[in-house]
mmCIF file of C-alpha atoms in Angstrom:
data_model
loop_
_atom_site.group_PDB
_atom_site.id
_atom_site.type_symbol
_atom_site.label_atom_id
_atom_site.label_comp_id
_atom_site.label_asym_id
_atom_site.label_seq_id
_atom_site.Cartn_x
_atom_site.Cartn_y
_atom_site.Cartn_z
ATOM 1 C CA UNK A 1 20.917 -14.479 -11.126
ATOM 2 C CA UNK A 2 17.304 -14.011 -12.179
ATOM 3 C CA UNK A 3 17.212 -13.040 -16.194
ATOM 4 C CA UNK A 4 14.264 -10.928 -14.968
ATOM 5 C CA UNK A 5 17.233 -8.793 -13.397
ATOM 6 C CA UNK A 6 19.091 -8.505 -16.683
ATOM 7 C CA UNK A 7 15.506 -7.997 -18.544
ATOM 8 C CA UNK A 8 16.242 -4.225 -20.466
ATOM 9 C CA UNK A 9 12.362 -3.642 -21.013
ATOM 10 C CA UNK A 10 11.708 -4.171 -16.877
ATOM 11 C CA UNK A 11 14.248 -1.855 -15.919
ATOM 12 C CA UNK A 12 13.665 0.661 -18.904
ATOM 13 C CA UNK A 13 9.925 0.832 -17.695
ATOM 14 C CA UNK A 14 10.775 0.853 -13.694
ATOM 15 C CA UNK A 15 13.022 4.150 -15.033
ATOM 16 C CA UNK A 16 9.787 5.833 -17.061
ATOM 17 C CA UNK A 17 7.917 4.853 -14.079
ATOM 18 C CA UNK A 18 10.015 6.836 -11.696
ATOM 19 C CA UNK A 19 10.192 9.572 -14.565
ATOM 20 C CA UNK A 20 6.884 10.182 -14.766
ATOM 21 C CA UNK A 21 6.280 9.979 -10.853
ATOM 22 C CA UNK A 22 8.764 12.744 -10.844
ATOM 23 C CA UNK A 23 11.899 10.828 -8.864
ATOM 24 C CA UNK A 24 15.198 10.857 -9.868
ATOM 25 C CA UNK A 25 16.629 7.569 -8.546
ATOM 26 C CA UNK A 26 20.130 6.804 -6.995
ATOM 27 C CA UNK A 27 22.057 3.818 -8.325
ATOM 28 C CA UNK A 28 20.944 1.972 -5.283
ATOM 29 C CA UNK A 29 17.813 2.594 -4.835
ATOM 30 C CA UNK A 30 17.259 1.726 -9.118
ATOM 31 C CA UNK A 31 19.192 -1.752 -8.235
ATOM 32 C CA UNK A 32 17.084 -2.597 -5.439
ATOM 33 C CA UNK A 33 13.608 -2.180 -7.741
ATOM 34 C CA UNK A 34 15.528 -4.389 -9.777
ATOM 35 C CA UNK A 35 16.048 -7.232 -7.741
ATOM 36 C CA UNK A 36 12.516 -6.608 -6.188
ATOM 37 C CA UNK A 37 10.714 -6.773 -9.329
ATOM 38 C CA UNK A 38 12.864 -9.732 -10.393
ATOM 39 C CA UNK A 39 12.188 -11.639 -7.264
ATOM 40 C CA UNK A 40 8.419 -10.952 -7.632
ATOM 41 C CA UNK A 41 8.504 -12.696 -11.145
ATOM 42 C CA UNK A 42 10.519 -15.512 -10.194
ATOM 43 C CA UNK A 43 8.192 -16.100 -6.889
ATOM 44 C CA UNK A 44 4.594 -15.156 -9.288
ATOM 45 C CA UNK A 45 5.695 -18.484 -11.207
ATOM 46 C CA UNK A 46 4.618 -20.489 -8.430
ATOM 47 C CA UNK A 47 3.008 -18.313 -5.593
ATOM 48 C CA UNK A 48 0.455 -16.109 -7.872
ATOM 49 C CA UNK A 49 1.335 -13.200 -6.024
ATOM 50 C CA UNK A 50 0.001 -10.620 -8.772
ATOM 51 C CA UNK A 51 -1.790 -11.188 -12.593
ATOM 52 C CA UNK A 52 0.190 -8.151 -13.519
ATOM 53 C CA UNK A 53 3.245 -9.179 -15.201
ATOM 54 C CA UNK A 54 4.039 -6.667 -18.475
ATOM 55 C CA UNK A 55 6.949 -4.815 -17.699
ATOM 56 C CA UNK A 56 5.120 -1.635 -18.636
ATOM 57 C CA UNK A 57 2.143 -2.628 -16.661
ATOM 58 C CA UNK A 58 3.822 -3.712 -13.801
ATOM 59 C CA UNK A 59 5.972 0.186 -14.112
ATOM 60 C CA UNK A 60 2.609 1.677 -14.420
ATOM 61 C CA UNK A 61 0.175 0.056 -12.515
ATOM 62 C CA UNK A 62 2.068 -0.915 -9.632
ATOM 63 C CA UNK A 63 5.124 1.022 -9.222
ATOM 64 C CA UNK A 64 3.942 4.526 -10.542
ATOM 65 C CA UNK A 65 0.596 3.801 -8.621
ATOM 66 C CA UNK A 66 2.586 3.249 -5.793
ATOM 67 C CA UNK A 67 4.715 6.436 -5.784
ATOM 68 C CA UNK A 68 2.027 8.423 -6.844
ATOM 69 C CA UNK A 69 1.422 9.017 -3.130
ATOM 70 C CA UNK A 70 4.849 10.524 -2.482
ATOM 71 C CA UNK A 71 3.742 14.430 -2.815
ATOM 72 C CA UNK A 72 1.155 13.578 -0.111
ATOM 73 C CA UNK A 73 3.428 12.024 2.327
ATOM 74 C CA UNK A 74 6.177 13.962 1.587
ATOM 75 C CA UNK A 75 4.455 17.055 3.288
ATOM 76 C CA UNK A 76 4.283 15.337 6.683
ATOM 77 C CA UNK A 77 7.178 15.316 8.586
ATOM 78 C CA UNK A 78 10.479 12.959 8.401
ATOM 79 C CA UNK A 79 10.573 9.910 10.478
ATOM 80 C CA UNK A 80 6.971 8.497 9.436
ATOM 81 C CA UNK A 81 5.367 5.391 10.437
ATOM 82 C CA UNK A 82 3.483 3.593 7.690
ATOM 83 C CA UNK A 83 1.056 0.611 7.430
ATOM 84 C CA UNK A 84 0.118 -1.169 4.824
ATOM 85 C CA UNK A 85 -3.348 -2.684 4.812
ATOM 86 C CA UNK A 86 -3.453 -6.303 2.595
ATOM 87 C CA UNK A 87 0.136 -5.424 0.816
ATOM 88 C CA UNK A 88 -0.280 -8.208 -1.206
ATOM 89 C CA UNK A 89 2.988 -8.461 -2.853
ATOM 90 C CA UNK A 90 4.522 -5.299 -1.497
ATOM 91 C CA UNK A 91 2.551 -2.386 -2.954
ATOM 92 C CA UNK A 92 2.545 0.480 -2.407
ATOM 93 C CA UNK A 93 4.465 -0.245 0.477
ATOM 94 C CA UNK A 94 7.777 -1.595 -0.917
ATOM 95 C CA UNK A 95 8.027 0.952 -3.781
ATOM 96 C CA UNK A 96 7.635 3.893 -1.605
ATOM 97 C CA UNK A 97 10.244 2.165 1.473
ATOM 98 C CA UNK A 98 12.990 2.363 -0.914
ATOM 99 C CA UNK A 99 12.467 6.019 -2.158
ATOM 100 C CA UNK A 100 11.744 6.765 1.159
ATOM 101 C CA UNK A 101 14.178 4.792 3.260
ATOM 102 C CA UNK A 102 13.271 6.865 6.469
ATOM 103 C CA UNK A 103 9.818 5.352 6.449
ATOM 104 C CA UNK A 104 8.945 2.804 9.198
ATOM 105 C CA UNK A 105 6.776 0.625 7.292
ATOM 106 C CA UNK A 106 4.641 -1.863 8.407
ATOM 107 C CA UNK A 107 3.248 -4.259 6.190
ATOM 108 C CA UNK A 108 0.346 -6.394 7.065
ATOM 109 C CA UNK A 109 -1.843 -9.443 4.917
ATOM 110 C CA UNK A 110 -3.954 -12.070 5.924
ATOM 111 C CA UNK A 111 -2.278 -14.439 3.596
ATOM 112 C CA UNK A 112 0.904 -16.663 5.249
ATOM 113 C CA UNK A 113 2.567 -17.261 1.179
ATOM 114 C CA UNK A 114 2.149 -13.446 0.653
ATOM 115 C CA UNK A 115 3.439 -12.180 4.386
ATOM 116 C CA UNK A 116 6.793 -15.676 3.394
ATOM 117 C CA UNK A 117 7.434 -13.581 0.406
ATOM 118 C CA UNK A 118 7.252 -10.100 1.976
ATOM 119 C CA UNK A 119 10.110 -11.200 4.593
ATOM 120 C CA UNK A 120 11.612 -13.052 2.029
ATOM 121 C CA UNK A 121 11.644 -9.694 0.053
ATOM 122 C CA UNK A 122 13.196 -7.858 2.884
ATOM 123 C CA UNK A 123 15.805 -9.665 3.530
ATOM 124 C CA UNK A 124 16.896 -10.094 0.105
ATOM 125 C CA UNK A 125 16.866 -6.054 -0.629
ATOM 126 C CA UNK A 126 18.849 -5.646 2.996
ATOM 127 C CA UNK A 127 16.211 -3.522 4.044
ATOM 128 C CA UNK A 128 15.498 -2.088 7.284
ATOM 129 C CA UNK A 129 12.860 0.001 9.482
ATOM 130 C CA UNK A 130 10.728 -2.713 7.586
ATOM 131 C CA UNK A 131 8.507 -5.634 8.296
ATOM 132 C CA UNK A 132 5.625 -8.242 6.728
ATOM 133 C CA UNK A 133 2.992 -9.451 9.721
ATOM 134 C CA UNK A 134 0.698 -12.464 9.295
ATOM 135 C CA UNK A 135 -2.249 -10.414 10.928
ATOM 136 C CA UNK A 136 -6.005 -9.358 9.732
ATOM 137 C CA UNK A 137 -6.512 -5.992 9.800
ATOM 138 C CA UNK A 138 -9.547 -5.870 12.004
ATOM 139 C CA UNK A 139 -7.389 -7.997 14.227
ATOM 140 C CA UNK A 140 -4.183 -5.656 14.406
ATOM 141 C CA UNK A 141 -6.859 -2.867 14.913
ATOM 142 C CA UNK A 142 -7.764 -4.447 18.217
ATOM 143 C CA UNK A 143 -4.286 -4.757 18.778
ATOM 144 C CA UNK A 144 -2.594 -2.066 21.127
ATOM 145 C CA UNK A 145 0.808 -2.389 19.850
ATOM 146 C CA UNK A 146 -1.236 -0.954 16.044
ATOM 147 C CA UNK A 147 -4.214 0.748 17.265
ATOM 148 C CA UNK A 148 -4.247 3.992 17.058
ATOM 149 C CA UNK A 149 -0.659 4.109 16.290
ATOM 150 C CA UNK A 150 0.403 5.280 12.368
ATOM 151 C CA UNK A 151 1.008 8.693 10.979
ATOM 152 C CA UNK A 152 -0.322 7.214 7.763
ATOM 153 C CA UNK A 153 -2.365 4.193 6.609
ATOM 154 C CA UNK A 154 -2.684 2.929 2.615
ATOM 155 C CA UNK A 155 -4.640 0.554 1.390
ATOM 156 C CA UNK A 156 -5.237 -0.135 -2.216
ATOM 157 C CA UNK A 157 -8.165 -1.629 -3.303
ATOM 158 C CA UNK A 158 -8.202 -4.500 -0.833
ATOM 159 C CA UNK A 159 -12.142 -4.024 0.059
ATOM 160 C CA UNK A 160 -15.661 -2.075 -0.799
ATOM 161 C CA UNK A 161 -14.387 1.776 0.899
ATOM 162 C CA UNK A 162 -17.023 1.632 3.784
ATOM 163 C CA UNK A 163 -15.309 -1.599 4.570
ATOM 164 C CA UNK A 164 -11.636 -1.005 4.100
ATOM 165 C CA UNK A 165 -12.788 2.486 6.338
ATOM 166 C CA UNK A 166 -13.449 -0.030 9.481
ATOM 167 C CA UNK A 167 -10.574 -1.827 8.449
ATOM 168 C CA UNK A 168 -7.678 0.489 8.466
ATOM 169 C CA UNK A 169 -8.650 3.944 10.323
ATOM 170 C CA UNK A 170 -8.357 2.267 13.547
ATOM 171 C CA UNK A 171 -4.994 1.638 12.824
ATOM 172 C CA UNK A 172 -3.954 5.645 12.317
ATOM 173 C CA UNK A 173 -3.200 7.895 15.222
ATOM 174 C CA UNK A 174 -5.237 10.547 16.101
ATOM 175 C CA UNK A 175 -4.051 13.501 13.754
ATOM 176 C CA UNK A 176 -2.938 10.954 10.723
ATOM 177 C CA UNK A 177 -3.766 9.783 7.789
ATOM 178 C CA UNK A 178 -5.750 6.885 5.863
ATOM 179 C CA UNK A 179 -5.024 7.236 2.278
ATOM 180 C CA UNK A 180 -7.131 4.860 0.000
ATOM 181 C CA UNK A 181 -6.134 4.055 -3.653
ATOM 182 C CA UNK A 182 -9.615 3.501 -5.475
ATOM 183 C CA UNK A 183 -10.231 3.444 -9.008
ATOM 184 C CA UNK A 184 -13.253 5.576 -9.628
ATOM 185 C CA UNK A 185 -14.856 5.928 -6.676
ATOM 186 C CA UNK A 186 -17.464 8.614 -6.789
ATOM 187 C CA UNK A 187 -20.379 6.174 -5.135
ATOM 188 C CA UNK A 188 -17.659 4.510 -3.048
ATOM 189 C CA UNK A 189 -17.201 7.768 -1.157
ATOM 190 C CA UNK A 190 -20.858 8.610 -0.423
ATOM 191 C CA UNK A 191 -21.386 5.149 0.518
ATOM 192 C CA UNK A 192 -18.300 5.148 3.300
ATOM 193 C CA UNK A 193 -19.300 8.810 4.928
ATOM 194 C CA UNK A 194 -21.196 7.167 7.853
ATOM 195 C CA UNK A 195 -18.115 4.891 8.029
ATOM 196 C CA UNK A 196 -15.582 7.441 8.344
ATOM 197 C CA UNK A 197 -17.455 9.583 10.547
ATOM 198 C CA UNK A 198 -18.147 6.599 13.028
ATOM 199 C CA UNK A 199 -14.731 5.824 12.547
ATOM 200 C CA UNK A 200 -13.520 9.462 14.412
ATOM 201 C CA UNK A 201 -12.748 10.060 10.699
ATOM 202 C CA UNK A 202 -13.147 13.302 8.409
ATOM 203 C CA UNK A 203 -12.716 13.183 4.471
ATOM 204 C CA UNK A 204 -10.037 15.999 3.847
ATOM 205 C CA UNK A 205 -9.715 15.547 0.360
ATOM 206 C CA UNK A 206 -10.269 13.219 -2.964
ATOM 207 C CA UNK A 207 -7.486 13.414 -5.807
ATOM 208 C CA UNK A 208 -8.722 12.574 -9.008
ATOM 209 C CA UNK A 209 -6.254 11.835 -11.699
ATOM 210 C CA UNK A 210 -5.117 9.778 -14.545
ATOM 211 C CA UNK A 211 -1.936 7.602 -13.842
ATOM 212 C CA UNK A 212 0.713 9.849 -16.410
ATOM 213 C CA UNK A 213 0.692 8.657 -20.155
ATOM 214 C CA UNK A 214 -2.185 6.188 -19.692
ATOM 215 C CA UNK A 215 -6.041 6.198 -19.785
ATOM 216 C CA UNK A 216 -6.293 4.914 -16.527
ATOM 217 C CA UNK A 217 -8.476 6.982 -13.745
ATOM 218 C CA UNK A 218 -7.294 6.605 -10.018
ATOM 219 C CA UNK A 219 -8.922 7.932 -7.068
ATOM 220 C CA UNK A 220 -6.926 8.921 -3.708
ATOM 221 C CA UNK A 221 -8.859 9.788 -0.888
ATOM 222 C CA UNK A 222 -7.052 11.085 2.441
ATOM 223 C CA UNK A 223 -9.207 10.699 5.602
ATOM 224 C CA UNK A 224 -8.022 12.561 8.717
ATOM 225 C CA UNK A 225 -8.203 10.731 11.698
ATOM 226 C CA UNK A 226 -9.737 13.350 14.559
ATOM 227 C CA UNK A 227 -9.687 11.253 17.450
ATOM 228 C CA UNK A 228 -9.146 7.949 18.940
ATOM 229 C CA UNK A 229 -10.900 4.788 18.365
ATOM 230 C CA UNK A 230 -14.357 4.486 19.860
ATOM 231 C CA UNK A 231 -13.925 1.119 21.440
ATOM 232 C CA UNK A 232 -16.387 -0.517 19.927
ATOM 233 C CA UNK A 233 -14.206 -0.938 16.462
ATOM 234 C CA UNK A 234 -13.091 -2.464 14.193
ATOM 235 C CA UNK A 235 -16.006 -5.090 14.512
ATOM 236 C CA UNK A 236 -15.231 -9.131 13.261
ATOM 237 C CA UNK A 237 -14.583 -9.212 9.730
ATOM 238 C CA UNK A 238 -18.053 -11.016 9.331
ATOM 239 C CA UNK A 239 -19.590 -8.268 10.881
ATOM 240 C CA UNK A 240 -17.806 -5.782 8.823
ATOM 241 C CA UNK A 241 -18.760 -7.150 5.312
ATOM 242 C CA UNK A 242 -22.142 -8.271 6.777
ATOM 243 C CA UNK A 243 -23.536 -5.451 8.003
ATOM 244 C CA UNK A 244 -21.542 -2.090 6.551
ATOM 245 C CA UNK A 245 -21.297 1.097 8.350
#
């Protein structure tokens, strides 16, 4: 077993986490974060799957950051399909599977080690409704299995917003939801309007708030998807970072 499991300070600050994100955790549910987080240390030794390490970092920044988007998903109907644009090493996408076990989450990154620890990941928390692809996201966008296809899309971070826009709206079914996790992102959003509006997208709102008990600002904006895919997107990735909507 992985002292990281045994670690008091990890799993007092995955519990404040969930406190402050307003969950009340079963005993599963708590032991499953447990071996998650563990297994992410263990694996960051050699992989360099995150720089965030702290336990109270790694409660705040990833795991409250994460859940943080459970009051907006939690108002659209049970039985929700969920992608994950460049999950990296599972977030937010992991932390909000296990709260939210009836999710069907789809998890996608452009980087084999990170999509080998993802599955790894998976298996070792015996979850299901769940899995890692080795796919670009302007790929799985051209994709008909993906495109046009989630009730709700998150992304955190991964790209400037006009570009993550192309990236992961055409991805969302018509009616759904992109929700991007920016830090301050005032220029961001005026920059990505033509974006989201070429992208059959309209800007429903922008939460501003500070992640609870810290001084760090966090942006979520949720983007409406109004219609499907004109067919001339997602462009190459070249294309996309080239030449910005």
């Amino acid at each position: 077993m992985s002292a990281f499991i045994l670690s008091s300070e990890y799993k007092k600050w995955v519990q404040e986490a969930a406190q402050r994100a307003g969950l009340s955790l079963f005993t599963e549910q708590e032991e499953k974060l447990f071996s998650f987080i563990a297994h992410l240390l263990e694996k960051n030794r050699v992989m360099d799957l995150t720089n965030i390490t702290e336990a109270e970092d790694l409660g705040l920044k990833h795991l409250l950051d994460s859940w943080l988007l459970l009051p907006i998903i939690d108002k659209k109907e049970s039985g929700l399909s969920l992608a994950d644009v460049g999950s990296g090493p599972g977030f937010p996408a992991l932390p909000l599977k296990i709260v939210r076990p009836q999710l069907e989450v789809l998890m996608l990154d452009s980087q084999k080690k990170r999509v080998d620890f993802l599955t790894e990941t998976i298996k070792k928390l015996e979850l299901t409704g769940i899995q890692a692809i080795w796919m670009r996201a302007e790929e799985a966008g051209r994709d008909r299995r993906y495109r046009d296809s989630f009730d709700i899309v998150t992304a955190r971070a991964v790209a400037a917003l006009p570009q993550l826009v192309e990236l992961s709206l055409p991805l969302v079914r018509p009616g759904g939801i992109f929700l991007a996790m920016k830090g301050l992102a005032d220029e961001e959003t005026d920059s990505a309007k033509s974006a989201i509006s070429q992208l059959s997208g309209q800007l429903t709102d922008v939460h501003k708030y500070v992640l609870p008990g810290t001084d760090m600002k966090r942006s979520l904006l949720v983007i409406e998807k109004t219609s499907p895919t004109r067919q001339a997107f997602p462009r190459s990735f070249t294309k996309i970072k080239k030449n910005p909507l």
